[in-house]
Coordinates of C-alpha atoms and ligand atoms in Angstrom, one line a residue:
X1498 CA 59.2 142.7 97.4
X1499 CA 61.0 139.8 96.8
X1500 CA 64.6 139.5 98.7
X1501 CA 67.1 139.3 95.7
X1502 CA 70.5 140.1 97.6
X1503 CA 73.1 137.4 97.6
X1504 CA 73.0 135.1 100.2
X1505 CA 76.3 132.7 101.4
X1506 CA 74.4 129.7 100.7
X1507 CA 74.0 126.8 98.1
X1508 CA 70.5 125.6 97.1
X1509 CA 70.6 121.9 96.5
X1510 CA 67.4 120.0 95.3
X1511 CA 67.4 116.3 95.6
X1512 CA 66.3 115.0 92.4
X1513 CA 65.2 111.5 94.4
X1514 CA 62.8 113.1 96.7
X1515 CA 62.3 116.4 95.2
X1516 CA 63.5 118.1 98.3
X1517 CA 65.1 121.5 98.1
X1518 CA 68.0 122.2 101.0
X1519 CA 69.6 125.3 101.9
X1520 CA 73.5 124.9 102.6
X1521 CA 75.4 127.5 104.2
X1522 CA 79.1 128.6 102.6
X1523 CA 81.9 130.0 104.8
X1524 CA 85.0 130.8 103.0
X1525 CA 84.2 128.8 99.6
X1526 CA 83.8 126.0 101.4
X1527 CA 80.3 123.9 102.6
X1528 CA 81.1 121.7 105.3
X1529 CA 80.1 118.1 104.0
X1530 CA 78.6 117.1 107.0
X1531 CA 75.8 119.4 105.8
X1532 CA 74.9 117.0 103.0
X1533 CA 74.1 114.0 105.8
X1534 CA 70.3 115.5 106.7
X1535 CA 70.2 115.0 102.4
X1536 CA 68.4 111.8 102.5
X1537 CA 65.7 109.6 100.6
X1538 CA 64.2 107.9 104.1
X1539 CA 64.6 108.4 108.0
X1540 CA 66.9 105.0 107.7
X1541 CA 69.0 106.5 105.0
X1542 CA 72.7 107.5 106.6
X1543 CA 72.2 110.5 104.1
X1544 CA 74.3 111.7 101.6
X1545 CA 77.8 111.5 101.4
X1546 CA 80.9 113.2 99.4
X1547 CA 82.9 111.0 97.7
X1548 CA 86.9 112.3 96.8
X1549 CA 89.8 110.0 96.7
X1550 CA 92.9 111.6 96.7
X1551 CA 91.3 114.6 98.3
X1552 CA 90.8 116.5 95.1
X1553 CA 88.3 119.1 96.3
X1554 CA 88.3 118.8 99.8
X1555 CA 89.8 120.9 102.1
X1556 CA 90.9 119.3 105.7
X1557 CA 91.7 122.1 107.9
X1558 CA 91.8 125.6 108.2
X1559 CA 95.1 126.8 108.2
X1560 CA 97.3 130.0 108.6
X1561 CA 100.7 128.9 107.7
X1562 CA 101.0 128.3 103.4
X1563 CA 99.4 130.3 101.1
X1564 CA 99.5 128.6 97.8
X1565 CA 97.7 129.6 94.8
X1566 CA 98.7 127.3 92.0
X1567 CA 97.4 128.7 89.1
X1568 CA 99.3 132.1 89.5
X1569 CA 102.7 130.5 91.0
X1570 CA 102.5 132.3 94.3
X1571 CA 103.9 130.5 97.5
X1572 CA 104.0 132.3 100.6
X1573 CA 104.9 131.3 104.1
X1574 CA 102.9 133.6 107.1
X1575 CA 102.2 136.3 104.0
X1576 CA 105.5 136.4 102.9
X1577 CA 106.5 135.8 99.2
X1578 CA 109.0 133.2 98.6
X1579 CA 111.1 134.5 96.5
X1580 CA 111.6 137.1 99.7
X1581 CA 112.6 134.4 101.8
X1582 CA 114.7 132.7 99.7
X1583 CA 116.6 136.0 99.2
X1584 CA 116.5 137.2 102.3
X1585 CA 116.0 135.1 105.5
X1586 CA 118.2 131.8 107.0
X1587 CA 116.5 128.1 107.3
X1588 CA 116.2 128.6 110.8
X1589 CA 114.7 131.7 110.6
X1590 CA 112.2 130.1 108.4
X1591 CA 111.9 127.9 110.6
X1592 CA 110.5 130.1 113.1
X1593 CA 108.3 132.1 111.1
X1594 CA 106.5 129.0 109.8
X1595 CA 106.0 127.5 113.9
X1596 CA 105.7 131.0 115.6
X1597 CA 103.5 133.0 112.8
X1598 CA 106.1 136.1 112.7
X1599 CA 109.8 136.8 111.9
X1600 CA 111.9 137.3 115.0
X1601 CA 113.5 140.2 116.3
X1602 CA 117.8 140.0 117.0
X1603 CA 117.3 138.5 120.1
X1604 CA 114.7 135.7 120.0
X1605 CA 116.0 134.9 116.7
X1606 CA 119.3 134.5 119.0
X1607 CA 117.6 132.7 121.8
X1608 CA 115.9 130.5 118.9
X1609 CA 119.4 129.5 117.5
X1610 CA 120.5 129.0 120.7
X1611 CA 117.6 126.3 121.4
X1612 CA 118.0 124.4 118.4
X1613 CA 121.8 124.5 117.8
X1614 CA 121.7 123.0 121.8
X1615 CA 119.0 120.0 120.7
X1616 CA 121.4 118.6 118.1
X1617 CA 122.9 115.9 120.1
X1618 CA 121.3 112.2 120.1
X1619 CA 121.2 110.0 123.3
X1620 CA 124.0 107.7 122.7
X1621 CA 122.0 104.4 122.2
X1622 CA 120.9 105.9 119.1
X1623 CA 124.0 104.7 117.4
X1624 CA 122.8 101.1 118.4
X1625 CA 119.3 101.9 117.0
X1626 CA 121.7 102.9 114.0
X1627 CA 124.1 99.9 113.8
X1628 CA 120.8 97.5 113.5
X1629 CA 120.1 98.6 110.3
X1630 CA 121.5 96.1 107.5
X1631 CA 124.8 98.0 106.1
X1632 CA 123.2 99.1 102.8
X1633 CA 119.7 100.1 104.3
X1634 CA 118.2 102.9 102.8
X1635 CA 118.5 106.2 104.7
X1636 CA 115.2 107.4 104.3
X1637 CA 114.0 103.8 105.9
X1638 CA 116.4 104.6 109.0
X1639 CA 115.3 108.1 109.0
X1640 CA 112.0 107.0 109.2
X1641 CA 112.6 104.2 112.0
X1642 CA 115.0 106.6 114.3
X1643 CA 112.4 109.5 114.0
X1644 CA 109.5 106.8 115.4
X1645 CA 112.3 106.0 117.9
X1646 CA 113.0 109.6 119.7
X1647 CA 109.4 109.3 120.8
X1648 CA 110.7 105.9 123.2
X1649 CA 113.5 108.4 124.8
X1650 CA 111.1 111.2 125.0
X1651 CA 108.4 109.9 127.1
X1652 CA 107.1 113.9 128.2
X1653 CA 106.3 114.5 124.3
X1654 CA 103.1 112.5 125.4
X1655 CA 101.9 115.9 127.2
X1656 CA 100.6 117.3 123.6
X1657 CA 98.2 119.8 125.2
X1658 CA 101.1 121.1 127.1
X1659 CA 102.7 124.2 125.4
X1660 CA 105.8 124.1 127.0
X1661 CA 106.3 120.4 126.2
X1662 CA 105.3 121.3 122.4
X1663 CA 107.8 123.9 122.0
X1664 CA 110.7 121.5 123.4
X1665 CA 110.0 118.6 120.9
X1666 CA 110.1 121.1 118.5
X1667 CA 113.1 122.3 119.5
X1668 CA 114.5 118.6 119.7
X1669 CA 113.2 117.6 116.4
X1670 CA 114.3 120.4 114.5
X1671 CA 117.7 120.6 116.4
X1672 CA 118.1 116.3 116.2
X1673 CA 117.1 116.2 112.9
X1674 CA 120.4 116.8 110.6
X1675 CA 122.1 114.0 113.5
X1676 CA 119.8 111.4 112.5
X1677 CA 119.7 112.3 108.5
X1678 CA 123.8 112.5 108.6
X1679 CA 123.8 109.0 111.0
X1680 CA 121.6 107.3 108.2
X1681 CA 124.2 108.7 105.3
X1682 CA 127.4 107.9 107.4
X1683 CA 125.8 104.2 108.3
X1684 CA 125.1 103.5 104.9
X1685 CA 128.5 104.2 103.8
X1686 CA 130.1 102.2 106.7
X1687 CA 131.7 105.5 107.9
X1688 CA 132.2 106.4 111.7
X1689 CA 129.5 109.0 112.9
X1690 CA 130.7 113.2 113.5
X1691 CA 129.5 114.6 116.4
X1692 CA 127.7 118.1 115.9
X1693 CA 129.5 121.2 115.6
X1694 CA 128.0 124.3 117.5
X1695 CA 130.5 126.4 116.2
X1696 CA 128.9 126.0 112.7
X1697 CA 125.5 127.2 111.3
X1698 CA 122.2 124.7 111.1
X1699 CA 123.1 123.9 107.8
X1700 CA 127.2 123.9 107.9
X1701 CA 126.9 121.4 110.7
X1702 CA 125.1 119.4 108.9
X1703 CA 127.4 119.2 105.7
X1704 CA 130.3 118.7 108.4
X1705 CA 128.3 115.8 110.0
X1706 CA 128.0 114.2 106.4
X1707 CA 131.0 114.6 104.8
X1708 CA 133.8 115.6 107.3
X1709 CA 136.6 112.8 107.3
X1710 CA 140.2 113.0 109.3
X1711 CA 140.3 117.1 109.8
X1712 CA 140.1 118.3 113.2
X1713 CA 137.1 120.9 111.5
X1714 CA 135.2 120.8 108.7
X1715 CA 135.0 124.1 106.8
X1716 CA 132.0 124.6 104.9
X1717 CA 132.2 126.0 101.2
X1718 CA 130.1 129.3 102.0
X1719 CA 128.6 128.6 98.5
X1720 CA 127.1 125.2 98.8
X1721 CA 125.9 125.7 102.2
X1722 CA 124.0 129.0 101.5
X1723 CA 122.5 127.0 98.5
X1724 CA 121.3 124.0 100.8
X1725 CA 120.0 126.5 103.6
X1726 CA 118.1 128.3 100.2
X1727 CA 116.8 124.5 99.3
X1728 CA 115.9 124.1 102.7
X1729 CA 113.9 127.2 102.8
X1730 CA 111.8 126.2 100.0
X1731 CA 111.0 122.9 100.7
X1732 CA 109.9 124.0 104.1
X1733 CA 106.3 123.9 103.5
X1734 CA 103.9 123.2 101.0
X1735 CA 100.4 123.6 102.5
X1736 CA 98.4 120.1 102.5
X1737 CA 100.4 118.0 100.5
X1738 CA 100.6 113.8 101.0
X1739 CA 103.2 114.1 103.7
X1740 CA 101.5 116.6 105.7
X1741 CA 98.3 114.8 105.6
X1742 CA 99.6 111.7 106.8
X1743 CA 101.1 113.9 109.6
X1744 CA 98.1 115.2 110.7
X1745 CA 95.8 111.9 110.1
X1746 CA 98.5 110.5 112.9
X1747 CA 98.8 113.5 114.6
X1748 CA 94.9 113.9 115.3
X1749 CA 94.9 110.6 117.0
X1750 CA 96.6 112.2 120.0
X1751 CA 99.9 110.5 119.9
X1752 CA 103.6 112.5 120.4
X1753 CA 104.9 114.2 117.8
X1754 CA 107.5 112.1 116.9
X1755 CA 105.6 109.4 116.0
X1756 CA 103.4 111.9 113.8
X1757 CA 106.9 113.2 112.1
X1758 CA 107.9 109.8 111.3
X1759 CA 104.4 109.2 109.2
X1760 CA 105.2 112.1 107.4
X1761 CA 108.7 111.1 106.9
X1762 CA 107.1 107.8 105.8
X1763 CA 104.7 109.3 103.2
X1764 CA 107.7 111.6 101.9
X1765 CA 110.1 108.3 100.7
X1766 CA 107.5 107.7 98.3
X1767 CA 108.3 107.8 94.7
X1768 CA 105.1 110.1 93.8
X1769 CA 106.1 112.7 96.3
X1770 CA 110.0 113.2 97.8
X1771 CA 111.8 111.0 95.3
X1772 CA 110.9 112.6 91.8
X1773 CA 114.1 114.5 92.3
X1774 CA 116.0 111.1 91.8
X1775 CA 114.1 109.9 88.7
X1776 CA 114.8 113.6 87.1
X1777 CA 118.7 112.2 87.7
X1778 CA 118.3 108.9 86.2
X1779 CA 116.1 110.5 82.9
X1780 CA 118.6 112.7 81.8
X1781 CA 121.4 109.5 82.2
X1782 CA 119.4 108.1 80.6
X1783 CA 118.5 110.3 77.4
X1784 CA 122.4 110.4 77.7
X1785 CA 122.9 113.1 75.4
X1786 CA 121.5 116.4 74.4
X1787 CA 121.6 115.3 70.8
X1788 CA 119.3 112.6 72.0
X1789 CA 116.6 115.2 73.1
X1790 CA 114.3 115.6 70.6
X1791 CA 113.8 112.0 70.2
X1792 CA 113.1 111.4 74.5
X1793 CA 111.0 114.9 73.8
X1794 CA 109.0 112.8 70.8
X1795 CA 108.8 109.0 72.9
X1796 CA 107.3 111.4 76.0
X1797 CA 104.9 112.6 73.7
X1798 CA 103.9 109.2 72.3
X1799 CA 103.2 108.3 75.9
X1800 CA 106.1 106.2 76.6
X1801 CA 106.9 108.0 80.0
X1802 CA 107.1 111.3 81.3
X1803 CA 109.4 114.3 81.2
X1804 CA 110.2 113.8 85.3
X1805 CA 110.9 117.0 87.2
X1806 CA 107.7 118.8 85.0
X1807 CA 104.0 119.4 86.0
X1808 CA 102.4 119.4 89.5
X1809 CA 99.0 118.8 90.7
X1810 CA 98.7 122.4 92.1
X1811 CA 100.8 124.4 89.8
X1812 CA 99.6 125.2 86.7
X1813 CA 102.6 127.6 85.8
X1814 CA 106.1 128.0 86.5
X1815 CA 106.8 126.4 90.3
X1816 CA 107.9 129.5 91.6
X1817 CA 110.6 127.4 94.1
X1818 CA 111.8 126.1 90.4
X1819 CA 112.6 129.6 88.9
X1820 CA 114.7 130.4 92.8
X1821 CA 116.2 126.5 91.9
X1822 CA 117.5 127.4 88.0
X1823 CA 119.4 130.3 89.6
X1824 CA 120.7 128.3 92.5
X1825 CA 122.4 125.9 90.3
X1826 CA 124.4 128.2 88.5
X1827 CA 125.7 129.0 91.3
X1828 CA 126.5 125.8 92.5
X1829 CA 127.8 124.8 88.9
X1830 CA 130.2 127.6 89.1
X1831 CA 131.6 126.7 91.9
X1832 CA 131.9 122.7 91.4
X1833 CA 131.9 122.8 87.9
X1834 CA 129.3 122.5 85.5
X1835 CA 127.6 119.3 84.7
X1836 CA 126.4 118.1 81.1
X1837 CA 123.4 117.0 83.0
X1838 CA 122.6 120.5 83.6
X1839 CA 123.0 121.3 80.2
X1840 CA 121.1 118.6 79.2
X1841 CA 118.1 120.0 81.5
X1842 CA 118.6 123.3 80.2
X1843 CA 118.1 122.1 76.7
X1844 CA 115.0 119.9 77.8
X1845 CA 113.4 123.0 79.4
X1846 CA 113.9 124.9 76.6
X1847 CA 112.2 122.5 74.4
X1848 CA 109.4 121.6 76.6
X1849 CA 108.5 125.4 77.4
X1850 CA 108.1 125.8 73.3
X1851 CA 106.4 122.6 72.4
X1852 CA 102.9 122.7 72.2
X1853 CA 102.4 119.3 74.0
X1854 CA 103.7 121.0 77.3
X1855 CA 102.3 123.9 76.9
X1856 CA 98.7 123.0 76.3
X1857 CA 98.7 121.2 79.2
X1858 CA 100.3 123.7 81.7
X1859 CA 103.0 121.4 82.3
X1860 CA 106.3 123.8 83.9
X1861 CA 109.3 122.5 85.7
X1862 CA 108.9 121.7 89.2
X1863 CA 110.7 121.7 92.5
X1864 CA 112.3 118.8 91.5
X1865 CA 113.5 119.4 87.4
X1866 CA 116.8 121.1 89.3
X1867 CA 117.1 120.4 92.6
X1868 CA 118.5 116.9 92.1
X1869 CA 121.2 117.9 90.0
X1870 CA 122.2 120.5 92.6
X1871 CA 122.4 118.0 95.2
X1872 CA 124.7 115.2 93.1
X1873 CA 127.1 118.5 92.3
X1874 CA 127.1 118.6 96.0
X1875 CA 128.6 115.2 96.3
X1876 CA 125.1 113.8 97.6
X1877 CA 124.3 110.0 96.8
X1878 CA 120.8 109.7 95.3
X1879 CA 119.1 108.0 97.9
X1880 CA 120.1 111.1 99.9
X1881 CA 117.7 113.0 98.0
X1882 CA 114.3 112.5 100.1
X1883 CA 116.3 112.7 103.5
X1884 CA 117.6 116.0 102.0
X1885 CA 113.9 117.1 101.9
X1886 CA 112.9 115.6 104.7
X1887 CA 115.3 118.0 106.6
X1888 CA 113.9 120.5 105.0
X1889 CA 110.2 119.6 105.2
X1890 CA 110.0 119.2 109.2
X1891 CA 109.5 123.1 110.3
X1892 CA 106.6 122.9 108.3
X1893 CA 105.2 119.8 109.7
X1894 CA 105.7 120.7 113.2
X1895 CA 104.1 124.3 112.4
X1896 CA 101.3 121.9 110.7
X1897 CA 101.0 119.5 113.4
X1898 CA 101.2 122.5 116.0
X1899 CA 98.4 123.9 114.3
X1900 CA 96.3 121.1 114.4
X1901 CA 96.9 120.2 118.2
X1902 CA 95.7 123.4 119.1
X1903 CA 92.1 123.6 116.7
X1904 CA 89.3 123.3 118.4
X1905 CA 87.4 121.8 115.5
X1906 CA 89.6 119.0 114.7
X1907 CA 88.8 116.0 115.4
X1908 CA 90.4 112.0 115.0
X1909 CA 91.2 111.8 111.4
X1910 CA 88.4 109.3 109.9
X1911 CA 86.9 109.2 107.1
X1912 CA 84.1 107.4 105.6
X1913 CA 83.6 105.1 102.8
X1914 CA 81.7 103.6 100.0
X1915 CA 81.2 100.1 100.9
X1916 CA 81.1 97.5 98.1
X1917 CA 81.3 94.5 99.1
X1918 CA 79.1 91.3 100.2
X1919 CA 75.8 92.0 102.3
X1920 CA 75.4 90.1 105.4
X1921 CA 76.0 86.1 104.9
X1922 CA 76.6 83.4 107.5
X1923 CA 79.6 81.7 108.9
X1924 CA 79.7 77.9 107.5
X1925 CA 81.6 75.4 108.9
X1926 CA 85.1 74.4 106.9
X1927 CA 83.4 71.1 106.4
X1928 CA 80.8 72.1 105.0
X1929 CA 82.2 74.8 102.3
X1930 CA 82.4 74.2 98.6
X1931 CA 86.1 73.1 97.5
X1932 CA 87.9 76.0 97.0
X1933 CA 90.0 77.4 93.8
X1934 CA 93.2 76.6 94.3
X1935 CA 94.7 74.1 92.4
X1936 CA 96.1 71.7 94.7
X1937 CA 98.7 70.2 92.1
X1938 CA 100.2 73.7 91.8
X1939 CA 99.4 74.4 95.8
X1940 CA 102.1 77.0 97.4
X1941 CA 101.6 78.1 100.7
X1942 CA 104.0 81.1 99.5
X1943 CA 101.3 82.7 97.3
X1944 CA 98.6 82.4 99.6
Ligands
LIG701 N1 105.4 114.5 81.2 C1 104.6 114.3 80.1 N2 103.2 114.5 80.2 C2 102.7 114.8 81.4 C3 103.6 115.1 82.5 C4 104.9 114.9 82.4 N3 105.8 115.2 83.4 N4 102.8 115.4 83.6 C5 101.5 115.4 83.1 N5 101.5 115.1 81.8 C6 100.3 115.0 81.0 C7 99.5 113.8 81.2 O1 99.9 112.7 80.4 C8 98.1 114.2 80.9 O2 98.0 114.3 79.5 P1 96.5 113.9 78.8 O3 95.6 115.0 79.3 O4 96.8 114.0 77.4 O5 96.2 112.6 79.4 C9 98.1 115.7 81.4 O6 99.5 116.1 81.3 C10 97.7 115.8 82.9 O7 98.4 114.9 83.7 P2 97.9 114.3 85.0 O8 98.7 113.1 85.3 O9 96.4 114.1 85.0 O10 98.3 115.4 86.1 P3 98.4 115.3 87.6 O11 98.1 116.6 88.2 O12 97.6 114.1 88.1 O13 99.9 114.9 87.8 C11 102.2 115.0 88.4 C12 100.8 115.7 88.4 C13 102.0 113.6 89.1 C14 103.2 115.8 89.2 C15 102.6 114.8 86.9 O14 102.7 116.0 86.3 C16 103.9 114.0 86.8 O15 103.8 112.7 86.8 N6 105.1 114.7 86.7 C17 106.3 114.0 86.6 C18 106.8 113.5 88.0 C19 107.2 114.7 88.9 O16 108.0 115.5 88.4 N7 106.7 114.7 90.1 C20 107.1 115.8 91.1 C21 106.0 116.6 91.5 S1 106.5 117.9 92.6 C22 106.6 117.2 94.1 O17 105.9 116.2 94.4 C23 107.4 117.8 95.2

């Protein structure tokens, strides 16, 4: 009798060559490398898959994010979100993404402890700083000061070395906040504050941005539970652009720093940690809520988007979005409410009942409040991706960690489809046909 049970394998037939292969599946995945021995002759490289913008391919296995877009569940290490955001601290967050398990009193202690001590810079950092032009961007010098701890860390080399792991993390999760409020203070021409142990992760770091002339800044309790919350949820997000690039870099072998600062890099990006920003200048820009339904009617005509809705992976409400709404209320009450947020409100509204939006599965995303929250907060808008960034880096190093210590990683390199000339000879300059350019119009600038 035929054997009809199911098997954990996918029958492919090769329509060139008639050929039937049998390729095994291990957690809904095949491994593509399966498809190679597909092939039409001995010389033929065999078959490839092709997927820019890694669609449908996954690059790791991971333990960390859980993320299942369709239903608008995020969990870190198994636990919900919407837990976390109630319940735990950014720094213990922070540990439960790199360590796999909440802490008990004391190592959560000892953890603190760690970090709160690795918040001090070496002092030629304020050179590094004072380079930048006086209006540079902060995410730029975040981005180039991160590179740079690597070049006064020269033991973050040792990445197979656990005990050398656990201090960068340490140092980059304690050095982090200095470098972000450094890059905010330098743009504004402001002298640097020093860290304050006395103060939580996140109250230091408010007092290193915005303390002036008072011999201690005091934290409004309000606005720096909100940013720890903020922090929480942007502390991981599975295999996103940022984490990607991290561990593309990372898989080379080089110090965490420099694999940090790649996904720092990948973060400034206007497709990824600056949507945030745009939400801002949209709703200046619609300038009214009376003006509304005709931004509502000009998105629909396809003349731009309704910035801070939809997500590649989310399908339904961004469950960090509904945590966000109720942050800024918060917020609002306690710096006063905005007619921006009103004027989101009333967009939301609209959006969640128009047909358009909802055919399409487009919901407000991390970004539709955040933004707002962090201008009531008296951040400047180029602030925003830094303010993420901050956030982000538990869940790269937990990432990064992750991937230092699987055995079936390899370099980062993937393959292509090549398009382009077949094999042709070198000619002599002499003896090539005059080019293009027209020489009348020659510039040596737009070569
Ligand atoms: N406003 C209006 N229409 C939209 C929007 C939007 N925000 N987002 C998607 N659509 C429409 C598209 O026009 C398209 O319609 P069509 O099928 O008639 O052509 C359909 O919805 C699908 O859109 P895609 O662009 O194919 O969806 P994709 O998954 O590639 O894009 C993205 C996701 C980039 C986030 C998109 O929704 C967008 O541009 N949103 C606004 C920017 C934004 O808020 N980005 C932050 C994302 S969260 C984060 O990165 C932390």
């Amino acid at each position: 009798m035929a054997d009809t049970s199911p098997r954990n394998s996918l029958t492919v037939t090769d329509n060139r060559t008639g050929l039937s292969y049998d390729i095994p599946i291990e957690q809904g995945a095949i491994r593509t490398l399966d498809l190679r021995q597909i092939k039409v002759s001995p010389e033929d490289f065999g078959l490839l898959g092709y997927d820019p913008g890694y669609f449908n391919t996954a690059s790791c296995k991971s333990s960390i994010t859980f993320l299942d877009g369709d239903k608008g569940i995020l969990r870190y290490r198994g636990y919900p979100i919407e837990q976390l955001a109630e319940k735990s601290t950014f720094l213990e967050t922070a540990y439960l993404l790199i360590k796999g398990v909440l802490p008990d009193k004391e190592r959560l202690a000892v953890w603190t402890y760690n970090i709160r001590h690795n918040t001090l810079t070496h002092a030629n950092m304020i050179k590094f700083m004072d380079g930048f032009r006086y209006d540079a961007h902060p995410m730029g010098i975040l981005v180039g000061t991160i590179g740079a701890l690597s070049t006064f860390y020269a033991d973050a080399k040792d990445i197979n070395n656990e005990e050398s792991r656990k201090l960068q993390v340490r140092r980059l999760i304690g050095k982090i906040p200095t470098l972000a409020a450094m890059s905010y203070r330098h743009s504004m021409g402001y002298p640097y504050v020093l860290p304050d142990d006395d103060l939580s992760y996140t109250g230091n770091f408010l007092s290193m941005m915005f303390k002036m002339t008072e011999m201690h800044y005091k934290p409004n309790l309000i606005l720096e539970h909100a940013l720890d919350v903020l922090f929480i949820l942007h502390a991981d997000h599975e295999q996103n652009c940022s984490t990607s690039a991290l561990r593309a870099v990372g898989s080379s072998g080089v110090d965490p720093y420099s694999a940090v600062a790649a996904g720092c890099a990948a973060l400034y990006g206007p497709l990824h940690g600056g949507a945030n920003e745009a939400v801002i200048h949209m709703l200046k820009k619609i300038g009214s809520i009376e003006n509304i339904p005709a931004f509502i009617k000009s998105v629909k005509e396809g003349e731009g988007r309704l910035m801070g809705f939809g997500h590649r992976v989310y399908k339904n409400y961004d469950p960090r979005a509904k945590i966000i709404k109720k942050i800024a209320f918060q917020v609002f009450e306690e710096t006063g409410r905005s007619p921006l947020l009103d004027m989101a409100l009333e967009l939301e509204r609209i959006a969640l009942e128009d047909d358009f939006f909802v055919s399409r599965k487009l919901y407000p995303n991390v970004d539709f409040y955040s933004g707002l929250i962090y201008q009531a907060m008296g951040f400047p808008l180029d602030m925003f991706p830094v303010l993420f960034a901050i956030g982000r880096v538990p869940g790269w190093l937990a990432q990064w960690t992750e991937h230092v210590q699987d055995p079936e990683q390899k370099i980062a390199r993937p393959r292509q489809i090549y398009l382009g000339e077949e094999q042709r000879d070198y000619t002599p300059i002499e003896q090539r046909p005059k080019n293009r350019i027209d020489e009348k119009k020659f510039d040596i600038c737009r070569l």
